[in-house]
Amino acid sequence: MDNAEFQLFPDAASTVASRVDALFLFMTALTIFFTVAIAGAILYLGIRYRRGANVNRAQYSPPLWLELSWLLTPVPVVIFVFIWSSQLFLEMQRPPKDAMEIRVVAKQWMWKLQHPSGRREIDELHVPTGRAVRMTMISEDVIHSFYVPAFRIKQDVLPGRYTTTWFEADTPGTYHLFCAEYCGTNHSRMKGRVVVQTPSEYEEWLGGGRRDQSPVVAGAALYEQFRCGSCHAQTVTPLRAPPLEGIYGRSVKLANGATVTADDSYLRESITRPAAKVVAGFQPIMPVFEGQISEEGLSDLLAYLKSLGTADGVTADGSGGAAEGGSREGAKP
Ligand code: CUA
């Protein structure tokens, strides 16, 4: 990491790094093999059958086994690559349930990160080795992309919707953090570093510095401040709004008949634009909070809602990511 020595690959500092590299090298080797074989055949035949050469030019029809080999050789190879890569991809899309959660707010042009204890960082992220870390990310403005080459992860960070990625660092050191999506004038300066520490060093680091409020405590304060409980508390009769205890991760029936999962993105939308997805049996009477609560505040509120209990067996396995979308229903118990 320190010096300008030539490296074919960036540092490998996460559990998936060497596996991503293995797949990459295999694909490269496969491509080189077929490129050389096909280009070689073209060259060889071009010379052998050049004008004026004394060769047999009678009509040639290849035997069946040769015809079949064009078809039957690539099929198992591409199936093998498909299985290998999709397995790795899915694993990289699904954070382990016990992963520690770091919340990230990206903006032009900085990364704001917060640890579960509440400690905040800007353009720098400390993580321990041997612990799965899930990043729950959102942007305050345009699309950014969270890219740590040494971990072999890259995930777009979108405004208005949470996306997630995860990693488990395995080698202490300092690594690059880049924004990998062009996001305006200072895109190239939107970078930082990831400091991977041993668990004890990390604990020590976490204990130092300014004491920030934990997201749950900050969220509870906002809940009070905006008087959410005056409608959402279960003690209100008749019920004016859906109770929020245990809402996180649960299936919610909407007024229009659809069913959604109450994940980070749904809950955030319901706070900022309540009319977008009204819960069945309720009137759209909630005021709009769009623009009134910062992304950090929204994130704190979600942490508080989560602390009220989550639906069984469902974790915040993200609300974005290419592998998701309509198929998430299948992940539920
Ligand atoms: Cu943020 Cu590029």
Tab-separated table of C-alpha atoms and ligand atoms in Angstrom:
chain	number	residue	atom	x	y	z
A	1	MET	CA	0.000	0.000	0.000
A	2	ASP	CA	2.814	2.407	0.817
A	3	ASN	CA	4.860	2.582	-2.258
A	4	ALA	CA	4.813	2.894	-5.941
A	5	GLU	CA	5.941	-0.652	-6.546
A	6	PHE	CA	4.054	-2.173	-9.410
A	7	GLN	CA	1.186	-4.352	-8.268
A	8	LEU	CA	-0.902	-6.449	-10.583
A	9	PHE	CA	-3.724	-6.444	-8.039
A	10	PRO	CA	-4.636	-4.034	-5.254
A	11	ASP	CA	-3.998	-5.193	-1.681
A	12	ALA	CA	-6.209	-8.057	-0.660
A	13	ALA	CA	-7.630	-7.363	2.788
A	14	SER	CA	-11.028	-9.018	2.938
A	15	THR	CA	-12.254	-12.586	3.073
A	16	VAL	CA	-13.589	-12.482	-0.485
A	17	ALA	CA	-10.642	-10.710	-2.099
A	18	SER	CA	-8.632	-13.790	-3.076
A	19	ARG	CA	-11.761	-15.543	-4.306
A	20	VAL	CA	-12.731	-12.613	-6.514
A	21	ASP	CA	-9.171	-12.578	-7.871
A	22	ALA	CA	-9.271	-16.328	-8.560
A	23	LEU	CA	-12.459	-15.919	-10.600
A	24	PHE	CA	-11.013	-12.908	-12.391
A	25	LEU	CA	-7.802	-14.764	-13.262
A	26	PHE	CA	-9.733	-17.798	-14.443
A	27	MET	CA	-11.908	-15.643	-16.741
A	28	THR	CA	-8.820	-13.883	-18.046
A	29	ALA	CA	-7.056	-17.178	-18.736
A	30	LEU	CA	-10.143	-18.563	-20.444
A	31	THR	CA	-10.413	-15.468	-22.631
A	32	ILE	CA	-6.728	-15.578	-23.537
A	33	PHE	CA	-6.964	-19.279	-24.381
A	34	PHE	CA	-9.858	-18.830	-26.811
A	35	THR	CA	-8.469	-15.615	-28.278
A	36	VAL	CA	-5.139	-17.279	-29.029
A	37	ALA	CA	-6.784	-20.446	-30.357
A	38	ILE	CA	-9.162	-18.604	-32.682
A	39	ALA	CA	-6.673	-15.970	-33.850
A	40	GLY	CA	-4.108	-18.769	-34.360
A	41	ALA	CA	-6.539	-20.773	-36.479
A	42	ILE	CA	-7.391	-17.723	-38.596
A	43	LEU	CA	-3.715	-16.980	-39.139
A	44	TYR	CA	-2.813	-20.591	-39.894
A	45	LEU	CA	-5.681	-21.105	-42.366
A	46	GLY	CA	-5.055	-17.707	-43.952
A	47	ILE	CA	-1.494	-18.663	-44.741
A	48	ARG	CA	-2.179	-22.270	-45.689
A	49	TYR	CA	-5.012	-21.400	-48.095
A	50	ARG	CA	-3.489	-18.213	-49.471
A	51	ARG	CA	-3.830	-17.483	-53.178
A	52	GLY	CA	-1.579	-19.624	-55.289
A	53	ALA	CA	-0.871	-22.206	-52.609
A	54	ASN	CA	-0.970	-25.767	-53.846
A	55	VAL	CA	-3.707	-27.191	-51.579
A	56	ASN	CA	-6.882	-29.219	-51.871
A	57	ARG	CA	-9.743	-26.772	-52.415
A	58	ALA	CA	-12.517	-29.330	-52.810
A	59	GLN	CA	-15.751	-28.685	-50.891
A	60	TYR	CA	-15.200	-29.798	-47.302
A	61	SER	CA	-17.916	-30.850	-44.877
A	62	PRO	CA	-16.639	-31.466	-41.375
A	63	PRO	CA	-17.514	-34.687	-39.525
A	64	LEU	CA	-20.330	-34.647	-36.967
A	65	TRP	CA	-18.016	-34.946	-33.937
A	66	LEU	CA	-16.223	-31.766	-34.986
A	67	GLU	CA	-19.499	-29.881	-35.442
A	68	LEU	CA	-20.699	-31.073	-32.047
A	69	SER	CA	-17.483	-30.101	-30.333
A	70	TRP	CA	-18.102	-26.396	-31.120
A	71	LEU	CA	-21.341	-26.716	-29.218
A	72	LEU	CA	-20.539	-29.102	-26.440
A	73	THR	CA	-17.187	-27.730	-25.305
A	74	PRO	CA	-18.328	-24.190	-24.393
A	75	VAL	CA	-21.582	-25.246	-22.690
A	76	PRO	CA	-20.102	-26.923	-19.594
A	77	VAL	CA	-17.421	-24.215	-19.409
A	78	VAL	CA	-19.921	-21.343	-19.322
A	79	ILE	CA	-22.187	-23.223	-16.909
A	80	PHE	CA	-19.197	-23.757	-14.644
A	81	VAL	CA	-18.344	-20.031	-14.774
A	82	PHE	CA	-21.996	-19.128	-14.194
A	83	ILE	CA	-22.297	-21.289	-11.083
A	84	TRP	CA	-18.966	-20.146	-9.707
A	85	SER	CA	-19.594	-16.434	-10.236
A	86	SER	CA	-23.233	-16.373	-9.149
A	87	GLN	CA	-22.383	-18.232	-5.959
A	88	LEU	CA	-19.726	-15.665	-5.146
A	89	PHE	CA	-21.985	-12.782	-6.180
A	90	LEU	CA	-24.885	-13.931	-4.012
A	91	GLU	CA	-22.601	-14.452	-1.052
A	92	MET	CA	-21.291	-10.912	-1.493
A	93	GLN	CA	-24.860	-9.584	-1.695
A	94	ARG	CA	-26.081	-11.204	1.515
A	95	PRO	CA	-24.595	-9.900	4.725
A	96	PRO	CA	-24.424	-12.422	7.588
A	97	LYS	CA	-27.181	-11.842	10.147
A	98	ASP	CA	-24.757	-10.977	12.931
A	99	ALA	CA	-22.931	-8.328	10.893
A	100	MET	CA	-22.116	-5.081	12.625
A	101	GLU	CA	-23.869	-2.163	10.951
A	102	ILE	CA	-22.149	0.991	9.799
A	103	ARG	CA	-24.461	3.713	8.520
A	104	VAL	CA	-23.157	5.840	5.673
A	105	VAL	CA	-24.404	9.142	4.319
A	106	ALA	CA	-22.680	10.284	1.145
A	107	LYS	CA	-22.818	13.833	-0.126
A	108	GLN	CA	-20.945	16.105	-2.482
A	109	TRP	CA	-18.147	15.477	-1.609
A	110	MET	CA	-17.623	13.476	1.500
A	111	TRP	CA	-18.391	10.228	3.245
A	112	LYS	CA	-20.059	10.440	6.638
A	113	LEU	CA	-19.943	7.203	8.562
A	114	GLN	CA	-21.361	6.159	11.892
A	115	HIS	CA	-20.583	3.158	14.087
A	116	PRO	CA	-23.250	1.267	16.055
A	117	SER	CA	-21.943	2.875	19.263
A	118	GLY	CA	-22.638	6.279	17.771
A	119	ARG	CA	-19.076	7.294	16.997
A	120	ARG	CA	-18.928	9.271	13.771
A	121	GLU	CA	-16.206	9.585	11.167
A	122	ILE	CA	-15.710	11.571	7.985
A	123	ASP	CA	-13.794	10.179	5.000
A	124	GLU	CA	-12.270	7.568	7.264
A	125	LEU	CA	-13.577	4.250	8.459
A	126	HIS	CA	-12.141	2.115	11.236
A	127	VAL	CA	-13.106	-1.536	11.251
A	128	PRO	CA	-11.906	-4.591	13.148
A	129	THR	CA	-10.596	-7.747	11.517
A	130	GLY	CA	-12.610	-10.941	11.712
A	131	ARG	CA	-15.985	-9.244	11.974
A	132	ALA	CA	-18.584	-8.987	9.226
A	133	VAL	CA	-19.480	-5.339	8.598
A	134	ARG	CA	-22.634	-4.307	6.799
A	135	MET	CA	-22.756	-0.850	5.264
A	136	THR	CA	-26.226	0.714	5.031
A	137	MET	CA	-25.806	3.649	2.719
A	138	ILE	CA	-27.758	6.573	1.351
A	139	SER	CA	-26.930	9.807	-0.450
A	140	GLU	CA	-28.022	13.313	0.399
A	141	ASP	CA	-27.775	14.506	-3.175
A	142	VAL	CA	-26.595	12.631	-6.267
A	143	ILE	CA	-25.472	9.061	-6.939
A	144	HIS	CA	-22.129	8.125	-5.416
A	145	SER	CA	-20.440	4.755	-5.211
A	146	PHE	CA	-18.664	3.209	-2.232
A	147	TYR	CA	-15.544	1.515	-3.524
A	148	VAL	CA	-12.821	-0.202	-1.507
A	149	PRO	CA	-10.523	-1.998	-3.962
A	150	ALA	CA	-8.695	-3.895	-1.208
A	151	PHE	CA	-11.993	-5.479	-0.169
A	152	ARG	CA	-13.159	-5.995	-3.786
A	153	ILE	CA	-16.459	-4.263	-3.063
A	154	LYS	CA	-18.203	-1.488	-4.946
A	155	GLN	CA	-21.774	-0.410	-4.351
A	156	ASP	CA	-23.731	2.549	-5.677
A	157	VAL	CA	-25.098	4.925	-3.061
A	158	LEU	CA	-28.416	6.438	-4.121
A	159	PRO	CA	-30.500	9.390	-2.962
A	160	GLY	CA	-33.828	8.394	-1.430
A	161	ARG	CA	-33.118	4.688	-1.113
A	162	TYR	CA	-30.846	2.606	1.068
A	163	THR	CA	-28.360	0.231	-0.487
A	164	THR	CA	-26.107	-2.168	1.342
A	165	THR	CA	-22.870	-3.994	0.917
A	166	TRP	CA	-20.754	-5.953	3.353
A	167	PHE	CA	-17.248	-7.240	3.932
A	168	GLU	CA	-15.102	-8.933	6.504
A	169	ALA	CA	-11.619	-7.438	6.690
A	170	ASP	CA	-8.842	-9.884	7.454
A	171	THR	CA	-5.602	-7.923	7.213
A	172	PRO	CA	-4.809	-4.889	9.387
A	173	GLY	CA	-3.625	-1.880	7.414
A	174	THR	CA	-4.790	1.297	5.729
A	175	TYR	CA	-6.607	1.066	2.423
A	176	HIS	CA	-8.142	3.381	-0.151
A	177	LEU	CA	-11.778	4.372	-0.143
A	178	PHE	CA	-12.983	5.903	-3.399
A	179	CYS	CA	-16.153	7.320	-4.836
A	180	ALA	CA	-16.593	5.346	-8.041
A	181	GLU	CA	-19.481	7.247	-9.603
A	182	TYR	CA	-18.953	10.622	-11.227
A	183	CYS	CA	-20.762	13.000	-8.872
A	184	GLY	CA	-19.658	16.503	-9.840
A	185	THR	CA	-16.691	18.842	-9.727
A	186	ASN	CA	-14.853	17.295	-6.802
A	187	HIS	CA	-15.685	13.667	-7.519
A	188	SER	CA	-11.996	12.857	-7.806
A	189	ARG	CA	-11.408	14.227	-4.310
A	190	MET	CA	-14.222	12.257	-2.743
A	191	LYS	CA	-11.985	9.669	-1.246
A	192	GLY	CA	-10.852	8.508	2.111
A	193	ARG	CA	-9.252	5.612	3.877
A	194	VAL	CA	-10.295	2.463	5.598
A	195	VAL	CA	-8.244	1.580	8.656
A	196	VAL	CA	-8.398	-2.104	9.488
A	197	GLN	CA	-7.411	-2.810	13.092
A	198	THR	CA	-7.201	-5.853	15.308
A	199	PRO	CA	-10.343	-6.233	17.440
A	200	SER	CA	-8.576	-4.942	20.561
A	201	GLU	CA	-7.148	-1.920	18.741
A	202	TYR	CA	-10.599	-1.232	17.352
A	203	GLU	CA	-12.215	-1.387	20.797
A	204	GLU	CA	-9.593	1.014	22.080
A	205	TRP	CA	-10.163	3.375	19.162
A	206	LEU	CA	-13.925	3.180	19.653
A	207	GLY	CA	-13.546	4.143	23.306
A	208	GLY	CA	-11.539	7.252	22.466
A	209	GLY	CA	-12.608	10.432	20.749
A	210	ARG	CA	-15.741	12.425	21.244
A	211	ARG	CA	-18.728	10.620	22.724
A	212	ASP	CA	-21.491	10.703	20.164
A	213	GLN	CA	-25.038	9.746	20.966
A	214	SER	CA	-25.921	6.252	19.811
A	215	PRO	CA	-28.301	6.204	16.833
A	216	VAL	CA	-31.036	4.598	18.955
A	217	VAL	CA	-30.878	7.355	21.591
A	218	ALA	CA	-30.730	10.103	18.962
A	219	GLY	CA	-33.644	8.467	17.126
A	220	ALA	CA	-35.726	8.287	20.300
A	221	ALA	CA	-35.115	12.006	20.842
A	222	LEU	CA	-36.320	12.799	17.316
A	223	TYR	CA	-39.337	10.572	17.855
A	224	GLU	CA	-40.169	12.732	20.866
A	225	GLN	CA	-39.332	15.987	19.126
A	226	PHE	CA	-41.627	15.326	16.169
A	227	ARG	CA	-44.289	13.878	18.468
A	228	CYS	CA	-44.559	10.667	16.432
A	229	GLY	CA	-46.046	8.915	19.449
A	230	SER	CA	-49.107	11.152	19.528
A	231	CYS	CA	-50.509	9.076	16.656
A	232	HIS	CA	-48.317	5.978	16.494
A	233	ALA	CA	-48.401	4.912	20.130
A	234	GLN	CA	-50.450	1.796	20.738
A	235	THR	CA	-52.284	3.523	23.569
A	236	VAL	CA	-53.965	5.990	21.205
A	237	THR	CA	-57.620	5.032	20.668
A	238	PRO	CA	-59.070	4.872	18.195
A	239	LEU	CA	-55.850	3.993	16.384
A	240	ARG	CA	-54.968	6.850	14.048
A	241	ALA	CA	-51.744	5.407	12.666
A	242	PRO	CA	-50.087	1.992	12.457
A	243	PRO	CA	-48.300	1.064	15.699
A	244	LEU	CA	-44.566	0.869	15.178
A	245	GLU	CA	-43.549	-1.807	17.684
A	246	GLY	CA	-42.079	-4.746	15.795
A	247	ILE	CA	-42.731	-3.074	12.454
A	248	TYR	CA	-39.180	-3.445	11.210
A	249	GLY	CA	-38.861	-6.226	8.644
A	250	ARG	CA	-42.540	-7.147	8.827
A	251	SER	CA	-44.870	-7.502	5.838
A	252	VAL	CA	-47.250	-4.581	5.547
A	253	LYS	CA	-50.539	-4.607	3.676
A	254	LEU	CA	-51.201	-1.388	1.813
A	255	ALA	CA	-54.441	0.384	1.039
A	256	ASN	CA	-54.007	-0.399	-2.643
A	257	GLY	CA	-53.862	-4.128	-1.935
A	258	ALA	CA	-50.121	-4.571	-2.383
A	259	THR	CA	-47.850	-6.002	0.284
A	260	VAL	CA	-44.434	-4.553	1.076
A	261	THR	CA	-41.686	-5.391	3.505
A	262	ALA	CA	-41.062	-2.704	6.099
A	263	ASP	CA	-37.360	-2.347	5.389
A	264	ASP	CA	-35.168	0.732	5.708
A	265	SER	CA	-36.241	2.230	2.385
A	266	TYR	CA	-39.976	1.679	2.961
A	267	LEU	CA	-39.860	3.180	6.451
A	268	ARG	CA	-37.817	6.131	5.267
A	269	GLU	CA	-40.268	6.814	2.469
A	270	SER	CA	-43.178	6.550	4.899
A	271	ILE	CA	-41.593	9.244	7.059
A	272	THR	CA	-40.632	11.620	4.271
A	273	ARG	CA	-43.596	11.044	1.950
A	274	PRO	CA	-46.306	9.271	3.951
A	275	ALA	CA	-48.872	9.366	1.150
A	276	ALA	CA	-46.708	7.247	-1.162
A	277	LYS	CA	-47.644	3.932	0.472
A	278	VAL	CA	-50.589	4.128	2.852
A	279	VAL	CA	-51.169	1.172	5.157
A	280	ALA	CA	-54.494	-0.619	4.694
A	281	GLY	CA	-57.127	0.587	7.149
A	282	PHE	CA	-55.620	4.038	7.745
A	283	GLN	CA	-56.208	7.493	6.336
A	284	PRO	CA	-53.337	9.458	4.770
A	285	ILE	CA	-53.309	12.051	7.557
A	286	MET	CA	-49.608	12.077	8.399
A	287	PRO	CA	-47.737	15.310	7.679
A	288	VAL	CA	-44.907	15.250	5.150
A	289	PHE	CA	-41.456	15.332	6.724
A	290	GLU	CA	-39.481	15.566	3.502
A	291	GLY	CA	-36.651	18.056	3.896
A	292	GLN	CA	-37.291	18.500	7.620
A	293	ILE	CA	-35.099	15.705	8.917
A	294	SER	CA	-31.512	15.190	7.816
A	295	GLU	CA	-30.400	11.850	6.378
A	296	GLU	CA	-28.566	11.200	9.644
A	297	GLY	CA	-31.766	11.972	11.542
A	298	LEU	CA	-33.777	9.594	9.364
A	299	SER	CA	-31.152	6.954	9.872
A	300	ASP	CA	-31.354	7.488	13.654
A	301	LEU	CA	-35.138	7.190	13.544
A	302	LEU	CA	-34.809	3.883	11.696
A	303	ALA	CA	-32.325	2.647	14.290
A	304	TYR	CA	-34.849	3.570	16.985
A	305	LEU	CA	-37.703	1.822	15.146
A	306	LYS	CA	-35.508	-1.252	14.815
A	307	SER	CA	-34.824	-1.152	18.548
A	308	LEU	CA	-38.591	-1.464	19.129
A	309	GLY	CA	-38.301	-5.022	17.872
A	310	THR	CA	-38.002	-6.611	14.464
A	311	ALA	CA	-40.083	-9.228	12.723
A	312	ASP	CA	-38.703	-12.655	13.444
A	313	GLY	CA	-35.745	-13.857	11.430
A	314	VAL	CA	-35.660	-10.930	9.056
A	315	THR	CA	-32.736	-8.589	9.248
A	316	ALA	CA	-32.063	-5.433	7.402
A	317	ASP	CA	-30.471	-7.321	4.558
A	318	GLY	CA	-30.722	-4.211	2.542
A	319	SER	CA	-33.111	-2.575	0.290
A	320	GLY	CA	-31.013	-2.137	-2.745
A	321	GLY	CA	-28.407	-4.042	-4.633
A	322	ALA	CA	-28.696	-5.579	-8.040
A	323	ALA	CA	-29.725	-8.990	-6.759
A	324	GLU	CA	-32.799	-7.709	-5.070
A	325	GLY	CA	-35.951	-6.032	-6.212
A	326	GLY	CA	-39.025	-8.136	-6.695
A	327	SER	CA	-37.472	-11.382	-5.550
A	328	ARG	CA	-36.972	-10.426	-1.927
A	329	GLU	CA	-40.198	-12.012	-0.831
A	330	GLY	CA	-38.463	-15.370	-1.102
A	331	ALA	CA	-36.019	-14.454	1.634
A	332	LYS	CA	-38.723	-14.253	4.251
A	333	PRO	CA	-39.642	-17.110	6.569
B	1	CUA	CU1	-19.193	10.958	-5.028
B	1	CUA	CU2	-18.114	10.627	-7.131
